[in-house]
Amino acid sequence: MMNRLKTLFIVALAFTALTYATERVYLAPFSTVGIDKDLGITTEKLMHAYIDENGRYVLVNYAEDDSVKVGDYESINKVAIQKNCSKFIMAEFTRLGQSVVTSFKLYNVNNEKPVWSDRLKAANPDDFDPIIERVARNIGSKRLTTDDDDIYTVTEQETIKPRKKGISGYFGLNIIGDLELTPNTNMLAGIGLFALFDAKKIFFGLDFTLTNMGDELNKPTFYDFSLSVYYPFGSSNNTPFVGGGLSYSWHITFDDNDELPYTAEELSTNGLTGFVGGGILLNRASSVAFLLQAKYFIDFFNTPYVEETSSKKYKKTNKHIQGLKFSIGIGF
């Protein structure tokens, strides 16, 4: 019984190996634009060597008397059939400036849709070897060459740092009106510093604001450090935008009443504040711009308040603050 199982296992392995080994693939002449033709011949030989090394296909090189036109699907398909191949490979090498774009496609005969294709960029001819080695290792599989993470076939092109788009920025001063809706209806005033970075399709904001520098019991002082992101509507000189962000906020309720046991430090708190809103950036194309904004904000923490409960009697309570904030600023 064991001998029969071993025999069946060996036959299955042999059949599998025979199936893969007998799949013949025709390698058409490479199309080369803007590079030396000798490089094209060299890369064809490299392709043959690496595919043979991987052993998944039997590669059939084109012959001088093959009636094929470089890059022509019809003539290549016809010759592949004549040579009893089930598939064929087409490749293109095109120079663009200092780099070369390489393209590889694997076709089934009589099917114009490639079963596998990939494209890589070579910084120089030294990149051809690792590119072709990776193509030979992955062609015909479910994996693309660009996803191959073998450390020994990294190209020089892949080590180049990506270019970053430039952005413009405004730094300036704004005046703030803060309408506290709950727990008390108060109108506070303040000042702030801001930075607004214009990345064309998105704005990034950085703000520091100080609101209400007085000492009234029911009007806390707000210190806010905010990060925000906004979506601009278009690219006009006067651009409206909407968005939101998050602030780290520090609130202090000052107390000058001698009858209270609390100190200013005991009446301070801090936490996160969320906000949404919008505005308009005026004179966007200039080096000096105006920024008009309106926001709705809500604290994710409680702020201590001093409340009068009866004649000359007070107590400390914790309140949740939300409200509206308006500002006008000038940036340079």
Short mmCIF file of C-alpha atoms in Angstrom, two decimals:
data_model
loop_
_atom_site.label_atom_id
_atom_site.label_comp_id
_atom_site.label_asym_id
_atom_site.label_seq_id
_atom_site.Cartn_x
_atom_site.Cartn_y
_atom_site.Cartn_z
CA MET A 1 0.00 0.00 0.00
CA MET A 2 2.78 2.45 0.92
CA ASN A 3 4.61 1.66 -2.33
CA ARG A 4 1.50 2.52 -4.33
CA LEU A 5 1.08 5.83 -2.52
CA LYS A 6 4.74 6.70 -3.15
CA THR A 7 4.32 5.82 -6.82
CA LEU A 8 1.20 8.00 -7.15
CA PHE A 9 2.96 10.89 -5.37
CA ILE A 10 5.96 10.67 -7.71
CA VAL A 11 3.71 10.50 -10.78
CA ALA A 12 1.78 13.57 -9.58
CA LEU A 13 4.99 15.54 -9.05
CA ALA A 14 6.29 14.50 -12.44
CA PHE A 15 3.03 15.47 -14.14
CA THR A 16 3.04 18.89 -12.43
CA ALA A 17 6.64 19.54 -13.37
CA LEU A 18 5.98 18.40 -16.94
CA THR A 19 2.95 20.67 -17.20
CA TYR A 20 4.92 23.77 -16.19
CA ALA A 21 8.06 22.83 -18.05
CA THR A 22 6.29 22.26 -21.34
CA GLU A 23 4.55 25.67 -21.38
CA ARG A 24 6.44 27.43 -24.11
CA VAL A 25 6.66 31.21 -24.14
CA TYR A 26 7.84 33.19 -27.15
CA LEU A 27 10.08 36.17 -26.36
CA ALA A 28 9.53 38.86 -28.98
CA PRO A 29 12.27 41.37 -29.80
CA PHE A 30 12.25 44.27 -27.35
CA SER A 31 11.08 47.68 -28.51
CA THR A 32 13.72 50.31 -27.73
CA VAL A 33 13.17 54.05 -28.12
CA GLY A 34 15.95 56.51 -27.41
CA ILE A 35 18.47 53.91 -26.17
CA ASP A 36 21.26 51.89 -27.78
CA LYS A 37 19.96 48.80 -29.64
CA ASP A 38 22.79 46.75 -28.11
CA LEU A 39 21.22 47.36 -24.71
CA GLY A 40 18.00 45.87 -26.06
CA ILE A 41 19.81 42.72 -27.17
CA THR A 42 21.58 42.48 -23.80
CA THR A 43 18.33 42.76 -21.87
CA GLU A 44 16.75 40.04 -24.03
CA LYS A 45 19.59 37.68 -23.12
CA LEU A 46 19.21 38.60 -19.44
CA MET A 47 15.49 37.86 -19.62
CA HIS A 48 16.15 34.45 -21.13
CA ALA A 49 18.74 33.60 -18.47
CA TYR A 50 16.56 34.63 -15.51
CA ILE A 51 13.42 32.90 -16.81
CA ASP A 52 15.41 29.71 -17.38
CA GLU A 53 16.74 30.04 -13.83
CA ASN A 54 13.20 30.24 -12.42
CA GLY A 55 12.14 27.21 -14.46
CA ARG A 56 8.45 28.05 -14.82
CA TYR A 57 8.53 28.49 -18.60
CA VAL A 58 10.46 27.25 -21.60
CA LEU A 59 11.49 30.46 -23.30
CA VAL A 60 11.71 30.52 -27.09
CA ASN A 61 13.78 33.40 -28.42
CA TYR A 62 12.96 35.04 -31.72
CA ALA A 63 15.13 34.15 -34.72
CA GLU A 64 16.48 36.50 -37.36
CA ASP A 65 14.18 34.99 -39.97
CA ASP A 66 11.04 35.43 -37.85
CA SER A 67 8.63 37.68 -39.71
CA VAL A 68 7.84 39.86 -36.71
CA LYS A 69 7.59 43.60 -36.42
CA VAL A 70 8.87 45.08 -33.17
CA GLY A 71 5.93 46.00 -30.95
CA ASP A 72 3.33 44.60 -33.40
CA TYR A 73 0.87 42.28 -31.63
CA GLU A 74 -0.50 40.57 -34.76
CA SER A 75 2.83 39.47 -36.22
CA ILE A 76 4.19 38.37 -32.82
CA ASN A 77 1.04 36.36 -32.07
CA LYS A 78 1.31 34.62 -35.46
CA VAL A 79 4.95 33.60 -34.95
CA ALA A 80 4.25 32.43 -31.37
CA ILE A 81 1.58 30.04 -32.72
CA GLN A 82 3.95 28.81 -35.43
CA LYS A 83 6.52 27.97 -32.76
CA ASN A 84 3.95 26.02 -30.68
CA CYS A 85 4.00 28.58 -27.85
CA SER A 86 0.99 29.16 -25.61
CA LYS A 87 2.14 32.62 -24.52
CA PHE A 88 4.43 35.41 -25.63
CA ILE A 89 6.23 38.34 -23.98
CA MET A 90 6.42 41.89 -25.30
CA ALA A 91 8.66 44.52 -23.72
CA GLU A 92 9.33 48.21 -24.33
CA PHE A 93 12.21 50.42 -23.20
CA THR A 94 11.57 54.15 -23.68
CA ARG A 95 13.95 56.91 -22.65
CA LEU A 96 12.41 59.95 -20.98
CA GLY A 97 15.10 62.48 -20.12
CA GLN A 98 17.72 60.77 -17.96
CA SER A 99 15.54 57.80 -17.03
CA VAL A 100 14.13 54.84 -18.98
CA VAL A 101 10.57 53.53 -18.61
CA THR A 102 10.41 49.74 -18.96
CA SER A 103 7.16 47.94 -19.75
CA PHE A 104 6.56 44.17 -19.80
CA LYS A 105 3.43 42.29 -20.93
CA LEU A 106 2.60 38.59 -21.03
CA TYR A 107 -0.12 37.45 -23.46
CA ASN A 108 -1.93 34.23 -24.17
CA VAL A 109 -1.92 33.57 -27.92
CA ASN A 110 -5.02 34.80 -29.73
CA ASN A 111 -5.91 37.09 -26.82
CA GLU A 112 -5.18 40.80 -27.06
CA LYS A 113 -5.66 41.36 -23.33
CA PRO A 114 -2.42 40.76 -21.39
CA VAL A 115 -2.62 38.21 -18.57
CA TRP A 116 0.19 40.02 -16.74
CA SER A 117 1.76 43.45 -17.13
CA ASP A 118 3.95 45.82 -15.17
CA ARG A 119 5.96 49.00 -15.61
CA LEU A 120 9.09 50.20 -13.82
CA LYS A 121 11.42 53.15 -14.24
CA ALA A 122 15.19 52.76 -14.53
CA ALA A 123 17.46 55.60 -13.44
CA ASN A 124 20.29 54.28 -15.63
CA PRO A 125 21.30 51.06 -17.51
CA ASP A 126 22.58 49.53 -14.24
CA ASP A 127 18.93 49.26 -13.17
CA PHE A 128 18.07 46.94 -16.08
CA ASP A 129 19.57 43.87 -14.41
CA PRO A 130 17.56 44.01 -11.13
CA ILE A 131 14.41 45.00 -13.04
CA ILE A 132 14.61 42.05 -15.43
CA GLU A 133 15.48 39.65 -12.60
CA ARG A 134 12.34 40.75 -10.75
CA VAL A 135 10.21 40.55 -13.89
CA ALA A 136 11.42 37.01 -14.60
CA ARG A 137 10.65 36.01 -11.02
CA ASN A 138 7.08 37.38 -11.06
CA ILE A 139 5.85 37.31 -14.66
CA GLY A 140 2.71 35.24 -15.07
CA SER A 141 2.03 35.15 -11.32
CA LYS A 142 -0.48 37.12 -9.24
CA ARG A 143 2.32 39.34 -7.98
CA LEU A 144 3.57 42.50 -9.65
CA THR A 145 7.23 43.34 -10.01
CA THR A 146 6.66 46.65 -8.24
CA ASP A 147 5.57 44.67 -5.15
CA ASP A 148 8.72 42.53 -5.10
CA ASP A 149 10.61 43.44 -1.91
CA ASP A 150 13.78 41.41 -2.45
CA ILE A 151 16.61 43.51 -0.98
CA TYR A 152 19.14 42.38 -3.60
CA THR A 153 17.17 43.67 -6.58
CA VAL A 154 16.47 47.24 -5.45
CA THR A 155 17.04 49.69 -8.29
CA GLU A 156 18.77 53.04 -8.04
CA GLN A 157 15.54 54.66 -9.20
CA GLU A 158 13.77 53.31 -6.10
CA THR A 159 16.36 54.91 -3.81
CA ILE A 160 15.61 58.40 -5.16
CA LYS A 161 13.72 60.53 -2.66
CA PRO A 162 10.29 61.60 -3.93
CA ARG A 163 9.84 65.24 -4.83
CA LYS A 164 7.57 67.30 -2.60
CA LYS A 165 5.14 69.92 -3.75
CA GLY A 166 5.77 73.43 -2.54
CA ILE A 167 3.20 75.23 -0.40
CA SER A 168 2.66 78.85 0.54
CA GLY A 169 2.03 80.04 4.05
CA TYR A 170 0.64 83.02 5.94
CA PHE A 171 1.65 84.04 9.45
CA GLY A 172 -0.28 86.72 11.25
CA LEU A 173 -2.44 88.17 14.01
CA ASN A 174 -6.19 87.84 14.50
CA ILE A 175 -8.84 89.45 16.70
CA ILE A 176 -11.41 87.10 18.22
CA GLY A 177 -15.00 87.31 19.40
CA ASP A 178 -16.09 84.35 21.53
CA LEU A 179 -19.83 83.83 22.11
CA GLU A 180 -20.24 81.37 24.98
CA LEU A 181 -23.67 79.71 24.64
CA THR A 182 -23.59 77.34 27.62
CA PRO A 183 -23.48 77.32 30.60
CA ASN A 184 -23.76 81.12 30.51
CA THR A 185 -24.34 83.47 27.61
CA ASN A 186 -21.22 85.60 27.50
CA MET A 187 -19.49 87.56 24.77
CA LEU A 188 -15.73 87.48 25.20
CA ALA A 189 -12.93 89.15 23.25
CA GLY A 190 -9.41 87.99 22.57
CA ILE A 191 -6.36 87.99 20.33
CA GLY A 192 -4.34 85.27 18.69
CA LEU A 193 -1.49 84.26 16.43
CA PHE A 194 -2.06 82.01 13.44
CA ALA A 195 -0.27 80.17 10.65
CA LEU A 196 -2.19 79.02 7.56
CA PHE A 197 -0.50 76.76 5.02
CA ASP A 198 -1.97 76.69 1.50
CA ALA A 199 -1.35 73.34 -0.25
CA LYS A 200 -3.69 74.31 -3.14
CA LYS A 201 -6.27 71.57 -2.58
CA ILE A 202 -6.20 71.72 1.21
CA PHE A 203 -5.40 74.24 3.96
CA PHE A 204 -3.61 73.43 7.23
CA GLY A 205 -3.97 75.73 10.21
CA LEU A 206 -2.02 76.32 13.41
CA ASP A 207 -3.38 78.79 15.99
CA PHE A 208 -2.69 80.09 19.49
CA THR A 209 -5.44 82.25 21.04
CA LEU A 210 -6.02 84.04 24.34
CA THR A 211 -9.61 85.02 25.14
CA ASN A 212 -10.89 87.20 28.02
CA MET A 213 -8.05 88.57 30.10
CA GLY A 214 -10.45 89.86 32.78
CA ASP A 215 -11.23 88.53 36.25
CA GLU A 216 -15.04 88.12 36.35
CA LEU A 217 -16.30 85.04 38.20
CA ASN A 218 -18.53 83.80 35.41
CA LYS A 219 -16.16 84.58 32.54
CA PRO A 220 -13.20 82.19 32.33
CA THR A 221 -10.01 82.97 30.48
CA PHE A 222 -9.35 80.63 27.53
CA TYR A 223 -5.92 79.61 26.25
CA ASP A 224 -6.17 77.47 23.10
CA PHE A 225 -3.56 75.78 20.92
CA SER A 226 -5.28 74.46 17.78
CA LEU A 227 -4.55 72.29 14.75
CA SER A 228 -7.01 72.37 11.87
CA VAL A 229 -7.55 71.28 8.27
CA TYR A 230 -9.83 72.93 5.70
CA TYR A 231 -11.10 72.20 2.21
CA PRO A 232 -10.97 75.25 -0.11
CA PHE A 233 -13.67 75.72 -2.75
CA GLY A 234 -11.63 76.42 -5.86
CA SER A 235 -8.50 78.43 -6.48
CA SER A 236 -9.85 81.95 -6.85
CA ASN A 237 -8.22 84.99 -5.27
CA ASN A 238 -10.99 85.06 -2.64
CA THR A 239 -11.47 81.45 -1.58
CA PRO A 240 -14.16 80.15 0.81
CA PHE A 241 -13.34 77.02 2.83
CA VAL A 242 -14.82 74.62 5.41
CA GLY A 243 -13.25 72.20 7.85
CA GLY A 244 -12.49 71.57 11.49
CA GLY A 245 -9.89 70.59 14.01
CA LEU A 246 -8.89 69.98 17.59
CA SER A 247 -7.58 72.28 20.33
CA TYR A 248 -5.69 71.76 23.55
CA SER A 249 -7.48 74.20 25.85
CA TRP A 250 -6.66 75.62 29.28
CA HIS A 251 -9.42 77.47 31.15
CA ILE A 252 -9.02 79.59 34.29
CA THR A 253 -11.85 81.09 36.36
CA PHE A 254 -10.40 83.92 38.45
CA ASP A 255 -11.74 84.60 41.93
CA ASP A 256 -11.32 87.85 43.88
CA ASN A 257 -14.01 87.15 46.51
CA ASP A 258 -12.45 86.91 49.98
CA GLU A 259 -15.33 84.81 51.28
CA LEU A 260 -14.48 81.93 48.94
CA PRO A 261 -12.01 79.23 50.00
CA TYR A 262 -10.95 78.57 46.40
CA THR A 263 -7.87 79.96 44.72
CA ALA A 264 -7.35 80.73 41.05
CA GLU A 265 -5.27 77.57 40.63
CA GLU A 266 -8.08 75.43 42.07
CA LEU A 267 -10.43 76.92 39.47
CA SER A 268 -8.36 75.99 36.42
CA THR A 269 -8.78 73.02 34.11
CA ASN A 270 -7.60 71.78 30.73
CA GLY A 271 -8.51 69.29 28.02
CA LEU A 272 -9.47 68.88 24.38
CA THR A 273 -11.91 71.00 22.40
CA GLY A 274 -13.35 70.06 19.02
CA PHE A 275 -14.53 72.58 16.45
CA VAL A 276 -15.99 72.84 12.94
CA GLY A 277 -16.48 75.87 10.79
CA GLY A 278 -15.45 77.78 7.74
CA GLY A 279 -14.40 81.10 6.41
CA ILE A 280 -12.92 82.93 3.48
CA LEU A 281 -9.33 83.73 2.56
CA LEU A 282 -9.21 87.14 0.89
CA ASN A 283 -6.43 88.21 -1.48
CA ARG A 284 -5.05 84.65 -1.66
CA ALA A 285 -2.75 85.41 -4.59
CA SER A 286 -0.98 88.22 -2.72
CA SER A 287 1.75 88.26 -0.11
CA VAL A 288 -0.72 89.90 2.29
CA ALA A 289 -4.06 88.18 2.93
CA PHE A 290 -7.09 88.60 5.18
CA LEU A 291 -8.67 85.66 6.96
CA LEU A 292 -12.32 85.68 8.10
CA GLN A 293 -13.53 82.68 10.13
CA ALA A 294 -16.52 81.41 12.11
CA LYS A 295 -16.45 78.22 14.21
CA TYR A 296 -18.68 76.20 16.48
CA PHE A 297 -16.73 74.68 19.38
CA ILE A 298 -17.49 72.22 22.16
CA ASP A 299 -15.29 71.22 25.10
CA PHE A 300 -14.67 67.56 25.91
CA PHE A 301 -14.10 68.48 29.57
CA ASN A 302 -15.73 70.55 32.35
CA THR A 303 -14.75 74.05 33.49
CA PRO A 304 -15.14 75.19 37.14
CA TYR A 305 -17.46 78.12 37.81
CA VAL A 306 -18.28 80.06 40.98
CA GLU A 307 -22.02 80.51 41.49
CA GLU A 308 -23.97 82.53 44.08
CA THR A 309 -26.51 80.25 45.80
CA SER A 310 -27.94 82.76 48.27
CA SER A 311 -27.03 86.08 49.79
CA LYS A 312 -23.23 86.17 50.12
CA LYS A 313 -22.98 82.40 49.72
CA TYR A 314 -21.15 80.84 46.81
CA LYS A 315 -20.23 77.40 45.57
CA LYS A 316 -18.00 75.93 42.87
CA THR A 317 -19.66 73.97 40.04
CA ASN A 318 -18.34 72.28 36.91
CA LYS A 319 -19.86 73.31 33.59
CA HIS A 320 -19.61 72.13 30.02
CA ILE A 321 -18.77 74.97 27.59
CA GLN A 322 -19.85 75.27 23.96
CA GLY A 323 -20.29 78.26 21.73
CA LEU A 324 -19.35 80.20 18.63
CA LYS A 325 -16.08 81.87 17.77
CA PHE A 326 -15.54 84.61 15.18
CA SER A 327 -12.23 86.04 14.04
CA ILE A 328 -10.63 88.37 11.54
CA GLY A 329 -6.92 88.21 10.85
CA ILE A 330 -4.20 89.55 8.63
CA GLY A 331 -1.38 87.33 7.41
CA PHE A 332 1.91 87.97 5.67
#
